[in-house]
């Protein structure tokens, strides 16, 4: 096969009024990122020479949101005269010195579940025009696809222009089209707008191709992939479909899900063998789970790499966490970015960590804040221990060396170091380094007053 260059156009000039939102429709989030970014991701998997977004007059917001992506092309469609006009405007912008080479794939900014494999199949049909169609039990509102005897596209009729027999057709146009760039430009230049909506319909190019003796190929896809979002209800429906797809992929990769309907994947998850995930778990960003990892119920795991055997109990929030061996986390633990745990670490209930590097076998089982700290191995952090890392202006570090025992309810005022083997008496406020292998205690001495009597009520 010759490597014909491929241009991708993503139509996104629509106003998206029915979203009733101040932000542009293609910026609405699906699985935690804009609809448009899903479409761009699928488009890029085809290695196109360019991905160009066709945006409308209020599209600056969209451009700003994707400003970091320097390789996207932006084409403004000032007047919204129909899909055919949008494609013509874009192709004219891509034309150089009256020449336009290669193939074009037309996608929609609000149709985010389209899979890369499906697009590859469409683009792979050959050099001619090809469209992606799907069968719907309720085809209302879509353009109906009329095929010829050979199964090629004879023409497409928009709902508003269709007669009763045409409306009965359940094969609908997804809107996604591939074709030769120069041919498409010539056809879109020849479009008229004498139809029920007074628009330049891209769909009219199919009849032109058929009239030239080269009718378009029709590729079928799963209706899920062609689903769009016009209002928040449909957007929530896409989220459900996305969730089902992600849960299914994880389950088929060997992950045991307590309930696929109660798992949200808003990013990418890779998992080893015998991983178990309980109900109401949310995975975000990049998550890597080693063999035998267990995730308890009502837990969010974001940007985390959990080593084999790590157990996260119920109601935890993990963000930016790495474990290097089996650890136990939770229930009710909050692990923030920079938490790095060696094998055998236990982080128990109501413990918060941030920038905390903790070595083998150390434990903080109850009610603590461990921030900006390096903790050695076999350390015991008593209940209520706080690293006082912030003086209101600067953050400072607490260093806790191997085998330290910190008694309950201790405040460690950073910068401070607890030397190896030191013991901190419960209730201490530690402002100076604690020497190795000694008991350091800083609290008022306990006294018992002999002969003291309780007050008695005045007569
Ligand atoms: C279009 C198709 C229809 C198909 C349906 C699938 C046409 C004439 N009809 O209908 O056959 O079944 O999609 O959803 O193509 N857009 C622009 N600029 C414009 C007009 C539209 O960028 O001037 C963009 C919109 O933002 C939207 C997409 O094109 O993302 C589709 O436009 P829309 O007006 O919604 O077309 P439909 O009537 O749904
Ligand atoms: Ca539409």
Short mmCIF file of C-alpha atoms and ligand atoms in Angstrom, two decimals:
data_model
loop_
_atom_site.label_atom_id
_atom_site.label_comp_id
_atom_site.label_asym_id
_atom_site.label_seq_id
_atom_site.Cartn_x
_atom_site.Cartn_y
_atom_site.Cartn_z
CA UNK A 1 0.00 0.00 0.00
CA UNK A 2 1.21 3.49 -0.78
CA UNK A 3 1.45 5.77 2.20
CA UNK A 4 -1.05 8.45 1.17
CA UNK A 5 -0.87 11.38 3.60
CA UNK A 6 -3.96 11.67 5.79
CA UNK A 7 -5.46 14.93 7.09
CA UNK A 8 -7.99 14.75 9.90
CA UNK A 9 -10.69 17.40 10.21
CA UNK A 10 -12.60 17.59 13.46
CA UNK A 11 -15.83 19.56 13.09
CA UNK A 12 -16.50 21.54 16.23
CA UNK A 13 -18.12 24.78 15.13
CA UNK A 14 -21.48 23.90 16.61
CA UNK A 15 -22.78 26.10 19.42
CA UNK A 16 -23.94 23.27 21.63
CA UNK A 17 -26.83 25.37 22.98
CA UNK A 18 -28.56 22.40 24.55
CA UNK A 19 -25.67 21.91 26.97
CA UNK A 20 -26.80 25.15 28.63
CA UNK A 21 -23.23 25.77 29.72
CA UNK A 22 -20.92 28.77 29.60
CA UNK A 23 -18.18 26.57 28.24
CA UNK A 24 -17.97 25.18 24.73
CA UNK A 25 -19.54 21.77 24.14
CA UNK A 26 -16.34 20.04 23.02
CA UNK A 27 -14.74 21.08 26.32
CA UNK A 28 -17.35 19.19 28.35
CA UNK A 29 -15.59 16.46 30.31
CA UNK A 30 -15.82 12.77 29.56
CA UNK A 31 -13.83 10.55 31.91
CA UNK A 32 -12.16 13.66 33.30
CA UNK A 33 -10.96 15.28 30.05
CA UNK A 34 -12.58 17.29 27.26
CA UNK A 35 -14.68 15.48 24.64
CA UNK A 36 -12.38 16.92 22.00
CA UNK A 37 -9.27 15.38 23.53
CA UNK A 38 -10.78 11.89 23.12
CA UNK A 39 -11.40 12.54 19.44
CA UNK A 40 -7.89 13.95 18.97
CA UNK A 41 -6.47 10.84 20.64
CA UNK A 42 -8.28 8.47 18.26
CA UNK A 43 -7.29 10.64 15.29
CA UNK A 44 -3.62 10.65 16.24
CA UNK A 45 -3.51 6.86 16.39
CA UNK A 46 -3.78 6.90 12.59
CA UNK A 47 -0.52 8.90 12.29
CA UNK A 48 -2.07 11.65 10.16
CA UNK A 49 0.05 14.45 8.70
CA UNK A 50 -2.22 16.90 10.48
CA UNK A 51 -5.20 17.16 12.84
CA UNK A 52 -7.26 20.29 12.25
CA UNK A 53 -10.09 21.51 14.40
CA UNK A 54 -12.84 23.49 12.67
CA UNK A 55 -14.12 25.96 15.23
CA UNK A 56 -16.78 28.65 15.30
CA UNK A 57 -16.79 32.32 16.23
CA UNK A 58 -16.87 31.55 19.96
CA UNK A 59 -14.10 28.99 19.67
CA UNK A 60 -11.31 30.97 21.33
CA UNK A 61 -12.12 29.15 24.54
CA UNK A 62 -11.46 25.84 22.80
CA UNK A 63 -8.19 27.07 21.31
CA UNK A 64 -7.08 28.31 24.73
CA UNK A 65 -7.88 24.97 26.33
CA UNK A 66 -5.65 23.19 23.84
CA UNK A 67 -2.96 25.87 23.63
CA UNK A 68 -0.34 23.47 25.03
CA UNK A 69 -0.83 21.14 22.07
CA UNK A 70 1.25 22.99 19.50
CA UNK A 71 0.74 20.47 16.71
CA UNK A 72 -3.03 20.97 16.34
CA UNK A 73 -4.28 22.97 13.38
CA UNK A 74 -7.10 25.48 13.86
CA UNK A 75 -9.48 26.52 11.10
CA UNK A 76 -12.17 29.09 11.76
CA UNK A 77 -15.56 28.69 10.11
CA UNK A 78 -16.97 32.19 10.58
CA UNK A 79 -20.48 31.47 9.32
CA UNK A 80 -22.08 28.19 10.22
CA UNK A 81 -23.66 27.25 6.92
CA UNK A 82 -23.66 23.47 7.29
CA UNK A 83 -21.35 20.48 7.44
CA UNK A 84 -20.52 20.74 3.73
CA UNK A 85 -19.52 24.37 4.18
CA UNK A 86 -17.40 23.45 7.21
CA UNK A 87 -15.48 20.83 5.21
CA UNK A 88 -15.07 23.14 2.24
CA UNK A 89 -13.75 25.94 4.47
CA UNK A 90 -11.25 23.56 6.05
CA UNK A 91 -10.03 22.06 2.80
CA UNK A 92 -9.59 25.49 1.28
CA UNK A 93 -7.42 26.39 4.24
CA UNK A 94 -5.32 23.27 3.67
CA UNK A 95 -4.90 23.92 -0.03
CA UNK A 96 -1.51 25.34 -1.05
CA UNK A 97 -1.08 26.99 -4.47
CA UNK A 98 -4.34 25.42 -5.62
CA UNK A 99 -3.06 21.96 -4.74
CA UNK A 100 -4.40 19.55 -2.18
CA UNK A 101 -3.00 16.05 -1.80
CA UNK A 102 -3.82 13.00 0.22
CA UNK A 103 -6.90 11.73 2.03
CA UNK A 104 -9.17 13.38 4.54
CA UNK A 105 -10.95 11.89 7.51
CA UNK A 106 -13.84 13.92 8.94
CA UNK A 107 -14.61 13.48 12.63
CA UNK A 108 -16.87 15.27 15.12
CA UNK A 109 -15.72 16.99 18.26
CA UNK A 110 -18.73 15.73 20.17
CA UNK A 111 -18.51 12.06 19.11
CA UNK A 112 -15.76 10.86 21.45
CA UNK A 113 -16.23 7.08 21.73
CA UNK A 114 -15.12 6.31 18.21
CA UNK A 115 -12.36 3.70 18.35
CA UNK A 116 -9.05 3.93 16.53
CA UNK A 117 -9.60 0.45 14.99
CA UNK A 118 -12.89 1.55 13.46
CA UNK A 119 -11.29 4.63 11.95
CA UNK A 120 -8.44 2.52 10.60
CA UNK A 121 -11.00 0.21 8.94
CA UNK A 122 -12.76 3.18 7.35
CA UNK A 123 -9.55 4.76 6.09
CA UNK A 124 -8.38 1.33 4.94
CA UNK A 125 -11.28 0.84 2.49
CA UNK A 126 -9.21 2.30 -0.35
CA UNK A 127 -8.78 5.57 -2.19
CA UNK A 128 -12.45 6.32 -2.79
CA UNK A 129 -15.10 7.86 -0.62
CA UNK A 130 -16.15 5.88 2.46
CA UNK A 131 -18.64 6.52 5.20
CA UNK A 132 -19.22 5.08 8.63
CA UNK A 133 -22.79 4.01 9.23
CA UNK A 134 -24.64 2.30 12.03
CA UNK A 135 -28.04 0.72 12.56
CA UNK A 136 -30.31 2.29 15.16
CA UNK A 137 -33.57 1.00 16.59
CA UNK A 138 -34.64 4.64 16.71
CA UNK A 139 -33.00 6.45 13.76
CA UNK A 140 -34.89 9.69 14.35
CA UNK A 141 -32.92 12.86 13.64
CA UNK A 142 -30.16 11.19 11.64
CA UNK A 143 -29.41 11.15 7.95
CA UNK A 144 -30.60 7.84 6.43
CA UNK A 145 -28.26 5.90 4.19
CA UNK A 146 -29.71 4.49 0.98
CA UNK A 147 -27.56 1.72 -0.49
CA UNK A 148 -27.43 0.38 -4.03
CA UNK A 149 -27.65 -3.29 -4.98
CA UNK A 150 -23.89 -3.66 -4.50
CA UNK A 151 -24.05 -2.33 -0.93
CA UNK A 152 -22.46 1.01 -1.89
CA UNK A 153 -23.93 4.36 -0.91
CA UNK A 154 -26.49 5.66 -3.39
CA UNK A 155 -27.28 8.77 -1.37
CA UNK A 156 -28.05 10.10 2.10
CA UNK A 157 -31.31 11.78 3.01
CA UNK A 158 -31.54 14.04 6.03
CA UNK A 159 -34.47 13.39 8.37
CA UNK A 160 -36.04 16.74 7.53
CA UNK A 161 -35.89 16.02 3.81
CA UNK A 162 -36.91 12.36 3.93
CA UNK A 163 -40.19 10.82 2.85
CA UNK A 164 -41.95 8.13 4.90
CA UNK A 165 -40.21 5.23 3.16
CA UNK A 166 -36.78 6.84 3.65
CA UNK A 167 -37.52 7.54 7.31
CA UNK A 168 -38.19 3.83 7.79
CA UNK A 169 -34.52 3.08 6.95
CA UNK A 170 -32.60 2.19 10.11
CA UNK A 171 -29.10 2.55 8.60
CA UNK A 172 -27.89 6.02 9.58
CA UNK A 173 -24.97 8.27 8.74
CA UNK A 174 -22.61 8.66 11.71
CA UNK A 175 -21.21 11.73 9.96
CA UNK A 176 -17.73 10.23 9.87
CA UNK A 177 -16.38 10.19 6.35
CA UNK A 178 -13.09 9.47 4.61
CA UNK A 179 -12.20 10.45 1.07
CA UNK A 180 -9.72 11.95 -1.34
CA UNK A 181 -9.01 15.53 -0.27
CA UNK A 182 -9.07 17.11 -3.74
CA UNK A 183 -12.26 15.25 -4.77
CA UNK A 184 -13.99 16.29 -1.54
CA UNK A 185 -13.01 19.89 -2.08
CA UNK A 186 -14.38 19.84 -5.63
CA UNK A 187 -17.63 18.25 -4.47
CA UNK A 188 -18.12 20.59 -1.51
CA UNK A 189 -17.57 23.56 -3.88
CA UNK A 190 -20.41 22.23 -6.03
CA UNK A 191 -22.89 21.87 -3.15
CA UNK A 192 -26.16 23.77 -3.11
CA UNK A 193 -28.34 24.58 -0.14
CA UNK A 194 -31.84 24.08 -1.45
CA UNK A 195 -33.02 21.73 1.24
CA UNK A 196 -35.29 21.86 4.28
CA UNK A 197 -32.61 23.49 6.46
CA UNK A 198 -31.08 25.79 3.83
CA UNK A 199 -27.65 24.36 4.68
CA UNK A 200 -24.75 23.06 2.63
CA UNK A 201 -24.99 19.39 3.47
CA UNK A 202 -21.80 17.36 3.36
CA UNK A 203 -24.03 14.36 2.85
CA UNK A 204 -24.91 15.51 -0.68
CA UNK A 205 -21.41 14.56 -1.86
CA UNK A 206 -22.42 10.87 -1.80
CA UNK A 207 -24.85 11.31 -4.64
CA UNK A 208 -22.13 13.14 -6.61
CA UNK A 209 -19.68 10.28 -6.10
CA UNK A 210 -22.31 7.75 -7.20
CA UNK A 211 -23.09 9.86 -10.29
CA UNK A 212 -19.40 9.75 -11.20
CA UNK A 213 -19.56 5.96 -11.08
CA UNK A 214 -17.56 5.70 -7.83
CA UNK A 215 -20.15 5.30 -5.07
CA UNK A 216 -18.87 5.40 -1.50
CA UNK A 217 -18.12 2.30 0.53
CA UNK A 218 -20.20 1.89 3.67
CA UNK A 219 -18.50 0.62 6.84
CA UNK A 220 -20.72 -0.46 9.74
CA UNK A 221 -19.91 0.34 13.36
CA UNK A 222 -21.32 -0.24 16.80
CA UNK A 223 -23.85 2.51 17.63
CA UNK A 224 -21.97 3.16 20.89
CA UNK A 225 -19.03 4.49 18.91
CA UNK A 226 -21.21 6.90 16.98
CA UNK A 227 -22.96 8.32 20.04
CA UNK A 228 -22.74 12.06 20.46
CA UNK A 229 -23.51 14.46 23.27
CA UNK A 230 -25.97 17.27 22.66
CA UNK A 231 -27.18 17.80 26.23
CA UNK A 232 -26.03 16.89 29.75
CA UNK A 233 -28.25 13.81 29.76
CA UNK A 234 -26.54 12.41 26.66
CA UNK A 235 -23.17 13.43 28.11
CA UNK A 236 -23.90 11.37 31.23
CA UNK A 237 -24.93 8.53 28.93
CA UNK A 238 -21.53 8.70 27.22
CA UNK A 239 -19.86 8.54 30.62
CA UNK A 240 -21.80 5.34 31.35
CA UNK A 241 -20.78 3.85 28.01
CA UNK A 242 -17.17 4.87 28.60
CA UNK A 243 -17.27 3.32 32.07
CA UNK A 244 -18.70 0.06 30.72
CA UNK A 245 -16.07 -0.12 28.01
CA UNK A 246 -13.22 0.53 30.45
CA UNK A 247 -14.57 -1.94 33.02
CA UNK A 248 -14.98 -4.60 30.37
CA UNK A 249 -11.41 -4.12 29.15
CA UNK A 250 -10.08 -4.41 32.68
CA UNK A 251 -12.18 -7.48 33.43
CA UNK A 252 -11.08 -9.19 30.23
CA UNK A 253 -7.48 -8.35 31.15
CA UNK A 254 -8.01 -10.41 34.31
CA UNK A 255 -9.06 -7.84 36.91
CA UNK A 256 -11.86 -9.05 39.18
CA UNK A 257 -14.42 -6.29 39.63
CA UNK A 258 -16.99 -6.57 42.40
CA UNK A 259 -19.41 -4.63 40.17
CA UNK A 260 -18.43 -3.28 36.75
CA UNK A 261 -21.19 -0.67 37.03
CA UNK A 262 -19.57 0.78 40.12
CA UNK A 263 -16.12 1.41 38.71
CA UNK A 264 -15.05 4.64 37.03
CA UNK A 265 -11.92 4.73 34.92
CA UNK A 266 -10.90 8.25 33.97
CA UNK A 267 -7.52 7.55 32.53
CA UNK A 268 -5.48 4.45 31.86
CA UNK A 269 -5.13 1.47 34.14
CA UNK A 270 -2.78 -1.43 33.70
CA UNK A 271 -2.98 -4.35 36.05
CA UNK A 272 -1.12 -7.57 36.83
CA UNK A 273 -2.66 -10.91 37.76
CA UNK A 274 -5.27 -11.51 40.44
CA UNK A 275 -6.07 -7.88 41.05
CA UNK A 276 -9.36 -7.29 42.88
CA UNK A 277 -11.35 -4.08 42.88
CA UNK A 278 -14.29 -3.56 45.20
CA UNK A 279 -17.29 -1.31 44.54
CA UNK A 280 -17.29 2.46 43.98
CA UNK A 281 -13.68 2.82 43.00
CA UNK A 282 -12.44 5.65 40.78
CA UNK A 283 -9.19 5.36 38.85
CA UNK A 284 -7.80 8.59 37.42
CA UNK A 285 -4.73 9.46 35.38
CA UNK A 286 -2.09 6.78 34.99
CA UNK A 287 -2.63 3.86 37.34
CA UNK A 288 -0.44 0.77 37.45
CA UNK A 289 -1.46 -2.11 39.70
CA UNK A 290 0.89 -5.02 40.38
CA UNK A 291 -0.13 -8.64 40.91
CA UNK A 292 -2.51 -9.38 43.79
CA UNK A 293 -3.25 -5.71 44.47
CA UNK A 294 -6.58 -5.22 46.22
CA UNK A 295 -8.52 -1.96 46.15
CA UNK A 296 -11.20 -1.55 48.80
CA UNK A 297 -14.58 0.11 48.34
CA UNK A 298 -15.18 3.87 48.07
CA UNK A 299 -11.62 4.65 47.10
CA UNK A 300 -10.06 6.95 44.55
CA UNK A 301 -6.69 6.09 43.07
CA UNK A 302 -5.07 8.75 40.91
CA UNK A 303 -1.65 8.64 39.23
CA UNK A 304 -0.38 5.74 41.29
CA UNK A 305 1.92 2.77 40.87
CA UNK A 306 1.10 0.13 43.44
CA UNK A 307 3.51 -2.79 43.72
CA UNK A 308 2.43 -6.40 43.89
CA UNK A 309 0.54 -7.28 47.04
CA UNK A 310 -0.40 -3.75 48.03
CA UNK A 311 -3.75 -3.64 49.79
CA UNK A 312 -5.81 -0.46 49.89
CA UNK A 313 -8.71 -0.71 52.31
CA UNK A 314 -12.02 1.17 52.21
CA UNK A 315 -12.44 4.94 51.85
CA UNK A 316 -8.96 6.00 50.79
CA UNK A 317 -7.83 8.81 48.54
CA UNK A 318 -4.51 8.20 46.79
CA UNK A 319 -2.94 10.75 44.48
CA UNK A 320 0.63 10.58 43.23
CA UNK A 321 1.60 7.49 45.19
CA UNK A 322 4.21 4.81 44.57
CA UNK A 323 4.57 1.61 46.59
CA UNK A 324 7.61 -0.58 46.06
CA UNK A 325 6.34 -3.76 47.69
CA UNK A 326 3.32 -5.04 49.58
CA UNK A 327 1.92 -2.26 51.76
CA UNK A 328 -1.31 -1.82 53.65
CA UNK A 329 -3.13 1.48 53.24
CA UNK A 330 -6.30 2.59 54.99
CA UNK A 331 -9.11 2.46 55.76
CA UNK A 332 -9.68 6.23 55.55
CA UNK A 333 -6.18 7.25 54.53
CA UNK A 334 -5.26 10.23 52.37
CA UNK A 335 -2.02 9.83 50.46
CA UNK A 336 -0.97 12.90 48.50
CA UNK A 337 1.63 13.47 45.78
CA UNK A 338 5.15 12.43 46.62
CA UNK A 339 4.13 9.56 48.84
CA UNK A 340 6.67 6.80 48.27
CA UNK A 341 6.33 3.66 50.32
CA UNK A 342 8.74 0.72 50.59
CA UNK A 343 7.61 -2.85 51.20
CA UNK A 344 5.77 -3.58 54.41
CA UNK A 345 4.72 -0.01 55.18
CA UNK A 346 1.37 0.39 56.94
CA UNK A 347 -0.57 3.62 56.65
CA UNK A 348 -3.69 3.41 58.76
CA UNK A 349 -6.87 5.32 59.37
CA UNK A 350 -6.98 9.12 59.29
CA UNK A 351 -3.36 9.39 58.26
CA UNK A 352 -2.40 12.02 55.68
CA UNK A 353 0.91 11.87 53.85
CA UNK A 354 2.53 14.29 51.38
CA UNK A 355 6.09 14.24 50.06
CA UNK A 356 6.70 11.36 52.43
CA UNK A 357 9.33 8.77 51.61
CA UNK A 358 8.94 5.88 54.01
CA UNK A 359 11.30 2.88 54.19
CA UNK A 360 10.65 -0.82 54.82
CA UNK A 361 8.32 -1.97 57.52
CA UNK A 362 7.51 1.42 59.03
CA UNK A 363 4.05 2.05 60.39
CA UNK A 364 1.79 5.03 60.95
CA UNK A 365 -1.43 3.40 61.92
CA UNK A 366 -3.61 6.17 63.28
CA UNK A 367 -4.40 9.88 63.03
CA UNK A 368 -1.22 11.52 61.72
CA UNK A 369 0.06 14.12 59.31
CA UNK A 370 3.35 13.19 57.66
CA UNK A 371 4.42 15.91 55.24
CA UNK A 372 7.84 16.75 53.75
CA UNK A 373 9.46 13.89 55.56
CA UNK A 374 11.89 11.05 55.03
CA UNK A 375 11.27 8.15 57.34
CA UNK A 376 13.67 5.21 57.76
CA UNK A 377 12.87 1.55 58.21
CA UNK A 378 11.07 -0.10 61.15
CA UNK A 379 9.86 3.23 62.46
CA UNK A 380 6.72 3.41 64.55
CA UNK A 381 4.76 6.64 64.28
CA UNK A 382 2.36 6.87 67.21
CA UNK A 383 -1.23 8.01 66.93
CA UNK A 384 -1.60 11.75 66.59
CA UNK A 385 1.95 12.46 65.43
CA UNK A 386 2.20 15.64 63.38
CA UNK A 387 5.10 16.84 61.28
CA UNK A 388 4.85 20.62 61.71
CA UNK A 389 6.29 21.34 58.28
CA UNK A 390 4.95 24.83 57.73
CA UNK A 391 5.78 27.97 59.68
CA UNK A 392 3.33 30.07 57.72
CA UNK A 393 5.95 31.02 55.14
CA UNK A 394 8.31 28.14 54.44
CA UNK A 395 8.02 24.38 54.33
CA UNK A 396 10.70 22.41 56.19
CA UNK A 397 11.70 18.79 56.33
CA UNK A 398 11.47 16.23 59.08
CA UNK A 399 13.95 13.36 59.01
CA UNK A 400 13.18 10.27 61.02
CA UNK A 401 15.90 7.66 60.94
CA UNK A 402 15.66 3.87 61.25
CA UNK A 403 14.00 2.24 64.29
CA UNK A 404 12.70 5.50 65.76
CA UNK A 405 9.66 5.18 68.02
CA UNK A 406 7.52 8.32 68.12
CA UNK A 407 5.14 8.32 71.07
CA UNK A 408 1.54 9.35 70.51
CA UNK A 409 0.47 12.95 70.13
CA UNK A 410 3.92 14.30 69.34
CA UNK A 411 4.56 17.44 67.34
CA UNK A 412 7.76 17.35 65.32
CA UNK A 413 8.61 20.97 64.50
CA UNK A 414 10.60 20.97 61.26
CA UNK A 415 13.36 21.26 60.35
CA UNK A 416 14.23 18.51 62.78
CA UNK A 417 15.90 15.10 62.79
CA UNK A 418 15.15 12.15 65.01
CA UNK A 419 18.31 10.05 65.04
CA UNK A 420 18.35 6.27 64.61
CA UNK A 421 16.82 4.31 67.44
CA UNK A 422 15.58 7.36 69.33
CA UNK A 423 12.35 7.23 71.29
CA UNK A 424 10.11 10.26 71.62
CA UNK A 425 7.94 10.40 74.70
CA UNK A 426 4.23 10.75 74.10
CA UNK A 427 2.92 14.29 73.97
CA UNK A 428 6.29 15.84 73.16
CA UNK A 429 6.84 18.97 71.14
CA UNK A 430 10.19 18.32 69.46
CA UNK A 431 12.01 21.42 68.25
CA UNK A 432 15.61 20.17 68.37
CA UNK A 433 17.20 17.02 66.96
CA UNK A 434 16.73 13.90 69.09
CA UNK A 435 19.97 11.94 69.72
CA UNK A 436 20.30 8.31 68.67
CA UNK A 437 19.17 5.51 70.98
CA UNK A 438 17.90 7.79 73.76
CA UNK A 439 14.52 8.78 75.15
CA UNK A 440 13.71 12.37 74.30
CA UNK A 441 10.74 13.84 76.04
CA UNK A 442 9.49 17.40 76.18
CA UNK A 443 6.41 17.89 78.25
CA UNK A 444 5.53 19.17 81.71
CA UNK A 445 6.52 16.65 84.35
CA UNK A 446 3.61 14.86 85.98
CA UNK A 447 3.11 15.70 89.65
CA UNK A 448 0.73 14.26 92.21
CA UNK A 449 -0.28 16.60 95.04
CA UNK A 450 -0.67 14.71 98.28
CA UNK A 451 -3.40 15.75 100.71
CA UNK A 452 -5.25 17.75 98.06
CA UNK A 453 -9.00 17.84 98.65
CA UNK A 454 -11.76 18.49 96.20
CA UNK A 455 -13.72 21.72 96.68
CA UNK A 456 -16.99 21.33 98.57
CA UNK A 457 -20.22 23.24 97.95
CA UNK A 458 -20.59 26.40 100.06
CA UNK A 459 -23.46 26.16 102.56
C1 LIG B 1 -25.24 15.38 10.59
C2 LIG B 1 -25.41 14.69 9.24
C3 LIG B 1 -26.35 13.51 9.40
C4 LIG B 1 -25.81 12.56 10.44
C5 LIG B 1 -25.55 13.30 11.75
C6 LIG B 1 -24.84 12.41 12.72
C7 LIG B 1 -25.21 16.41 7.56
C8 LIG B 1 -25.94 17.32 6.63
N1 LIG B 1 -25.96 15.63 8.30
O1 LIG B 1 -26.52 15.89 10.94
O2 LIG B 1 -26.49 12.82 8.17
O3 LIG B 1 -26.72 11.49 10.65
O4 LIG B 1 -24.72 14.46 11.52
O5 LIG B 1 -24.73 13.05 13.97
O6 LIG B 1 -23.99 16.39 7.56
N2 LIG B 1 -20.79 21.67 12.15
C9 LIG B 1 -19.85 22.63 11.87
N3 LIG B 1 -20.17 23.65 11.04
C10 LIG B 1 -21.40 23.75 10.46
C11 LIG B 1 -22.36 22.77 10.76
C12 LIG B 1 -22.03 21.74 11.62
O7 LIG B 1 -18.73 22.56 12.38
O8 LIG B 1 -21.60 24.70 9.72
C13 LIG B 1 -20.43 20.58 13.07
C14 LIG B 1 -21.22 20.62 14.36
O9 LIG B 1 -20.47 21.26 15.37
C15 LIG B 1 -21.37 19.15 14.68
C16 LIG B 1 -21.32 18.44 13.34
O10 LIG B 1 -20.77 19.38 12.43
O11 LIG B 1 -20.28 18.67 15.44
C17 LIG B 1 -22.70 17.99 12.87
O12 LIG B 1 -23.52 19.10 12.67
P1 LIG B 1 -25.07 19.05 12.97
O13 LIG B 1 -25.67 20.33 12.55
O14 LIG B 1 -25.30 18.61 14.35
O15 LIG B 1 -25.54 17.94 11.94
P2 LIG B 1 -26.78 16.99 12.10
O16 LIG B 1 -27.99 17.73 11.72
O17 LIG B 1 -26.77 16.32 13.39
CA1 LIG B 2 -25.81 16.60 15.46
#
